[in-house]
Amino acid sequence: MPYAYLIWSLILLGIWGAIFAIRSRLRGKMLRMSLITAPLGLSEPLFVPDYWLPPTLFDLAERTGFDLESLIFAFAVGGISSSIYPALVPVTMTPVASEERHHSRHRWHKVVLWTPIVLFLFLETLTPWNPIYTASLAMFSGGIANGLCRPDLWRPMLVGSFIFTAVYFAYFSSLVAFYPAYVDHVWQLASLSGWLVAGVPVEELLFAGTLGLMWCSLYEHLYWRRYLPRPSL
């Protein structure tokens, strides 16, 4: 168990590598989104020990709140969640037309991008909620805001969120299968709902679903891209 978080973070990185190798057209997107997401691993002190306290290399999480595993995890999850939809669904990306960018709803473009950050800071400051709930609600709000600003992204967001949650559930279930007592030892279940889905804390699925909802549309919103059906051969 001391190396479970490291091993499963590397497994997630392996999944990232497989998508990167197979879907060459997504490599630029994956790298950008992974590099954007990786620094979020530095937010780990917000979650340790209120949400969980995983054994980590050199006992860094217990001693400092920071750990190397979270940086690997965040890097991998950012690239996977942002690319899972175009990796599995036959679509292609194309730039949003310049005239479309001047549509009235896009005047909120920058506001939308800041929505989850502002809401997370607001909730963390003014509520006693566990940070997993404030983070999930912030990502959910970011996804909804993206969809309102970019209605063409609703389908990728919803389908991508569902696919990513399913992949994440299978990934987490493998951890539970190898280490049945890991969740009980690491997660602060008494401070959470205590609900488990086949041994997986429901908060982890909430995290996966809301992350998928927001990250499946974030790149397209940041870089003005849209999805089109891939032409059949």
Tab-separated table of C-alpha atoms in Angstrom:
chain	number	residue	atom	x	y	z
A	1	MET	CA	0.000	0.000	0.000
A	2	PRO	CA	2.833	2.555	0.528
A	3	TYR	CA	3.328	2.728	-3.240
A	4	ALA	CA	-0.275	2.297	-4.394
A	5	TYR	CA	-0.818	5.976	-5.217
A	6	LEU	CA	2.453	6.129	-7.153
A	7	ILE	CA	1.747	2.907	-9.064
A	8	TRP	CA	-1.794	3.903	-10.005
A	9	SER	CA	-0.698	7.398	-10.983
A	10	LEU	CA	1.832	5.788	-13.314
A	11	ILE	CA	-0.887	3.480	-14.666
A	12	LEU	CA	-2.942	6.574	-15.452
A	13	LEU	CA	0.125	8.053	-17.137
A	14	GLY	CA	0.346	4.826	-19.141
A	15	ILE	CA	-3.245	5.295	-20.337
A	16	TRP	CA	-2.293	8.857	-21.294
A	17	GLY	CA	0.700	7.497	-23.208
A	18	ALA	CA	-1.429	4.956	-25.064
A	19	ILE	CA	-3.860	7.634	-26.274
A	20	PHE	CA	-0.928	9.904	-27.152
A	21	ALA	CA	0.704	7.139	-29.214
A	22	ILE	CA	-2.439	5.956	-30.999
A	23	ARG	CA	-4.174	9.288	-31.636
A	24	SER	CA	-1.408	11.391	-33.164
A	25	ARG	CA	-3.844	14.175	-34.132
A	26	LEU	CA	-4.558	14.774	-30.440
A	27	ARG	CA	-0.965	15.055	-29.244
A	28	GLY	CA	-0.785	18.836	-29.249
A	29	LYS	CA	-4.054	19.133	-27.391
A	30	MET	CA	-3.086	16.513	-24.827
A	31	LEU	CA	0.252	18.136	-24.071
A	32	ARG	CA	-1.262	21.584	-23.685
A	33	MET	CA	-4.076	20.412	-21.427
A	34	SER	CA	-1.776	18.215	-19.349
A	35	LEU	CA	0.623	21.109	-18.800
A	36	ILE	CA	-2.306	23.347	-17.851
A	37	THR	CA	-3.684	20.746	-15.449
A	38	ALA	CA	-0.441	19.509	-13.848
A	39	PRO	CA	0.007	22.557	-11.551
A	40	LEU	CA	-3.357	21.735	-9.989
A	41	GLY	CA	-1.527	18.880	-8.307
A	42	LEU	CA	-0.015	21.559	-6.084
A	43	SER	CA	-3.469	22.104	-4.563
A	44	GLU	CA	-3.084	18.840	-2.645
A	45	PRO	CA	-2.676	20.589	0.759
A	46	LEU	CA	-6.337	21.630	0.423
A	47	PHE	CA	-7.332	17.961	0.367
A	48	VAL	CA	-4.809	16.513	2.845
A	49	PRO	CA	-5.921	15.427	5.373
A	50	ASP	CA	-9.540	16.687	5.151
A	51	TYR	CA	-10.399	14.508	2.165
A	52	TRP	CA	-7.741	11.832	2.268
A	53	LEU	CA	-4.217	11.064	3.462
A	54	PRO	CA	-2.470	8.752	0.987
A	55	PRO	CA	0.916	7.164	1.640
A	56	THR	CA	3.363	8.897	-0.696
A	57	LEU	CA	7.012	8.869	-1.626
A	58	PHE	CA	9.187	10.106	1.236
A	59	ASP	CA	5.958	10.624	3.271
A	60	LEU	CA	5.672	14.026	1.618
A	61	ALA	CA	1.870	14.257	1.883
A	62	GLU	CA	1.893	13.531	5.598
A	63	ARG	CA	4.804	15.891	6.298
A	64	THR	CA	4.040	18.770	3.916
A	65	GLY	CA	0.664	18.195	2.216
A	66	PHE	CA	2.421	18.154	-1.164
A	67	ASP	CA	3.459	15.025	-3.078
A	68	LEU	CA	4.963	14.011	-6.398
A	69	GLU	CA	2.185	11.539	-7.178
A	70	SER	CA	-0.439	14.288	-7.408
A	71	LEU	CA	1.563	16.092	-10.088
A	72	ILE	CA	1.738	12.885	-12.153
A	73	PHE	CA	-1.961	12.231	-11.556
A	74	ALA	CA	-2.998	15.778	-12.516
A	75	PHE	CA	-0.826	15.755	-15.652
A	76	ALA	CA	-2.307	12.459	-16.822
A	77	VAL	CA	-5.912	13.162	-15.922
A	78	GLY	CA	-5.833	16.542	-17.667
A	79	GLY	CA	-4.761	15.075	-20.983
A	80	ILE	CA	-7.066	12.062	-20.787
A	81	SER	CA	-10.232	13.883	-19.742
A	82	SER	CA	-9.799	16.612	-22.362
A	83	SER	CA	-9.162	14.140	-25.187
A	84	ILE	CA	-11.289	11.101	-24.355
A	85	TYR	CA	-14.201	12.303	-26.493
A	86	PRO	CA	-12.335	12.897	-29.795
A	87	ALA	CA	-10.195	9.822	-29.090
A	88	LEU	CA	-13.249	7.537	-29.153
A	89	VAL	CA	-15.840	9.430	-31.214
A	90	PRO	CA	-15.301	9.986	-34.975
A	91	VAL	CA	-15.001	13.769	-34.987
A	92	THR	CA	-12.466	16.298	-36.155
A	93	MET	CA	-11.613	19.751	-34.800
A	94	THR	CA	-11.741	22.931	-36.794
A	95	PRO	CA	-11.315	26.620	-35.873
A	96	VAL	CA	-14.422	28.607	-34.968
A	97	ALA	CA	-15.166	31.093	-37.752
A	98	SER	CA	-14.117	34.659	-36.962
A	99	GLU	CA	-17.649	35.995	-37.449
A	100	GLU	CA	-18.956	33.420	-34.950
A	101	ARG	CA	-16.467	34.639	-32.345
A	102	HIS	CA	-18.220	38.016	-32.354
A	103	HIS	CA	-21.608	36.536	-31.442
A	104	SER	CA	-23.163	38.341	-28.469
A	105	ARG	CA	-22.892	35.332	-26.155
A	106	HIS	CA	-19.110	35.316	-26.566
A	107	ARG	CA	-18.797	38.625	-24.748
A	108	TRP	CA	-18.811	36.434	-21.637
A	109	HIS	CA	-15.888	34.347	-22.918
A	110	LYS	CA	-13.353	35.468	-20.309
A	111	VAL	CA	-15.937	35.549	-17.526
A	112	VAL	CA	-16.825	31.937	-18.265
A	113	LEU	CA	-13.187	30.864	-18.041
A	114	TRP	CA	-12.844	32.485	-14.616
A	115	THR	CA	-16.158	31.144	-13.265
A	116	PRO	CA	-14.878	27.898	-11.667
A	117	ILE	CA	-11.844	29.572	-10.091
A	118	VAL	CA	-13.867	32.380	-8.528
A	119	LEU	CA	-16.584	30.016	-7.306
A	120	PHE	CA	-14.060	27.594	-5.811
A	121	LEU	CA	-12.295	30.372	-3.888
A	122	PHE	CA	-15.649	31.760	-2.734
A	123	LEU	CA	-16.882	28.379	-1.478
A	124	GLU	CA	-13.574	27.483	0.148
A	125	THR	CA	-13.527	30.792	2.014
A	126	LEU	CA	-17.148	31.005	3.115
A	127	THR	CA	-18.355	27.432	3.566
A	128	PRO	CA	-17.282	24.549	5.838
A	129	TRP	CA	-17.676	22.039	3.006
A	130	ASN	CA	-15.075	19.428	2.265
A	131	PRO	CA	-12.870	20.656	-0.610
A	132	ILE	CA	-13.897	17.747	-2.840
A	133	TYR	CA	-17.427	19.162	-2.911
A	134	THR	CA	-16.342	22.746	-3.533
A	135	ALA	CA	-13.970	21.626	-6.304
A	136	SER	CA	-16.642	19.452	-7.930
A	137	LEU	CA	-19.254	22.202	-7.758
A	138	ALA	CA	-16.775	24.698	-9.216
A	139	MET	CA	-15.962	22.363	-12.125
A	140	PHE	CA	-19.655	21.678	-12.674
A	141	SER	CA	-20.324	25.426	-12.835
A	142	GLY	CA	-17.430	25.819	-15.262
A	143	GLY	CA	-18.889	23.143	-17.519
A	144	ILE	CA	-22.369	24.685	-17.453
A	145	ALA	CA	-20.935	28.140	-18.161
A	146	ASN	CA	-18.949	26.743	-21.090
A	147	GLY	CA	-22.073	25.106	-22.486
A	148	LEU	CA	-24.118	28.292	-22.220
A	149	CYS	CA	-21.404	30.240	-24.022
A	150	ARG	CA	-20.735	27.463	-26.546
A	151	PRO	CA	-23.921	25.420	-27.152
A	152	ASP	CA	-22.122	23.414	-29.834
A	153	LEU	CA	-20.043	21.840	-27.053
A	154	TRP	CA	-22.933	20.369	-25.043
A	155	ARG	CA	-22.752	16.977	-26.732
A	156	PRO	CA	-18.961	16.586	-26.391
A	157	MET	CA	-19.202	17.704	-22.762
A	158	LEU	CA	-21.976	15.312	-21.770
A	159	VAL	CA	-20.729	12.320	-23.753
A	160	GLY	CA	-17.127	12.991	-22.769
A	161	SER	CA	-18.056	13.300	-19.102
A	162	PHE	CA	-19.899	9.977	-19.213
A	163	ILE	CA	-17.018	8.194	-20.976
A	164	PHE	CA	-14.372	9.638	-18.685
A	165	THR	CA	-16.370	8.727	-15.569
A	166	ALA	CA	-16.725	5.155	-16.829
A	167	VAL	CA	-12.987	4.924	-17.559
A	168	TYR	CA	-12.147	6.448	-14.181
A	169	PHE	CA	-14.494	4.033	-12.401
A	170	ALA	CA	-12.800	1.055	-14.068
A	171	TYR	CA	-9.390	2.527	-13.223
A	172	PHE	CA	-10.301	3.097	-9.570
A	173	SER	CA	-11.956	-0.317	-9.314
A	174	SER	CA	-8.649	-1.930	-10.250
A	175	LEU	CA	-7.039	-0.169	-7.284
A	176	VAL	CA	-9.779	-1.466	-4.983
A	177	ALA	CA	-9.338	-4.974	-6.383
A	178	PHE	CA	-5.617	-5.015	-5.594
A	179	TYR	CA	-5.891	-3.184	-2.264
A	180	PRO	CA	-9.358	-3.847	-0.775
A	181	ALA	CA	-8.561	-1.944	2.445
A	182	TYR	CA	-7.015	1.079	0.728
A	183	VAL	CA	-10.129	3.254	0.662
A	184	ASP	CA	-10.877	2.628	4.347
A	185	HIS	CA	-7.314	3.515	5.328
A	186	VAL	CA	-6.803	6.545	3.101
A	187	TRP	CA	-10.116	8.339	2.563
A	188	GLN	CA	-11.722	10.296	5.419
A	189	LEU	CA	-15.044	8.516	4.967
A	190	ALA	CA	-16.394	9.828	8.275
A	191	SER	CA	-16.119	13.371	6.891
A	192	LEU	CA	-17.708	12.412	3.564
A	193	SER	CA	-20.972	10.812	2.543
A	194	GLY	CA	-19.582	7.355	3.194
A	195	TRP	CA	-21.321	6.084	0.051
A	196	LEU	CA	-19.367	3.575	-1.991
A	197	VAL	CA	-20.130	2.284	-5.475
A	198	ALA	CA	-18.546	-1.171	-5.747
A	199	GLY	CA	-15.955	0.033	-3.248
A	200	VAL	CA	-15.324	3.377	-4.967
A	201	PRO	CA	-16.167	6.523	-2.945
A	202	VAL	CA	-19.022	8.341	-4.658
A	203	GLU	CA	-17.009	11.556	-4.266
A	204	GLU	CA	-14.417	10.152	-6.676
A	205	LEU	CA	-17.123	9.608	-9.284
A	206	LEU	CA	-18.447	13.118	-8.609
A	207	PHE	CA	-14.928	14.434	-9.202
A	208	ALA	CA	-14.569	12.416	-12.418
A	209	GLY	CA	-17.957	13.460	-13.781
A	210	THR	CA	-17.506	17.177	-13.151
A	211	LEU	CA	-13.892	17.174	-14.301
A	212	GLY	CA	-14.940	15.436	-17.494
A	213	LEU	CA	-17.778	17.899	-18.011
A	214	MET	CA	-15.495	20.916	-17.801
A	215	TRP	CA	-12.267	19.546	-19.276
A	216	CYS	CA	-14.002	18.044	-22.336
A	217	SER	CA	-14.796	21.576	-23.489
A	218	LEU	CA	-12.039	23.682	-21.946
A	219	TYR	CA	-9.492	23.362	-24.750
A	220	GLU	CA	-12.107	24.172	-27.371
A	221	HIS	CA	-13.182	27.224	-25.402
A	222	LEU	CA	-9.630	28.411	-24.759
A	223	TYR	CA	-8.436	27.989	-28.340
A	224	TRP	CA	-11.643	28.614	-30.289
A	225	ARG	CA	-12.123	25.137	-31.729
A	226	ARG	CA	-15.272	23.207	-32.603
A	227	TYR	CA	-16.061	19.576	-33.398
A	228	LEU	CA	-17.353	18.374	-36.744
A	229	PRO	CA	-18.213	14.807	-37.796
A	230	ARG	CA	-15.205	13.200	-39.418
A	231	PRO	CA	-15.815	12.625	-43.157
A	232	SER	CA	-16.360	8.966	-43.973
A	233	LEU	CA	-13.966	7.325	-46.383
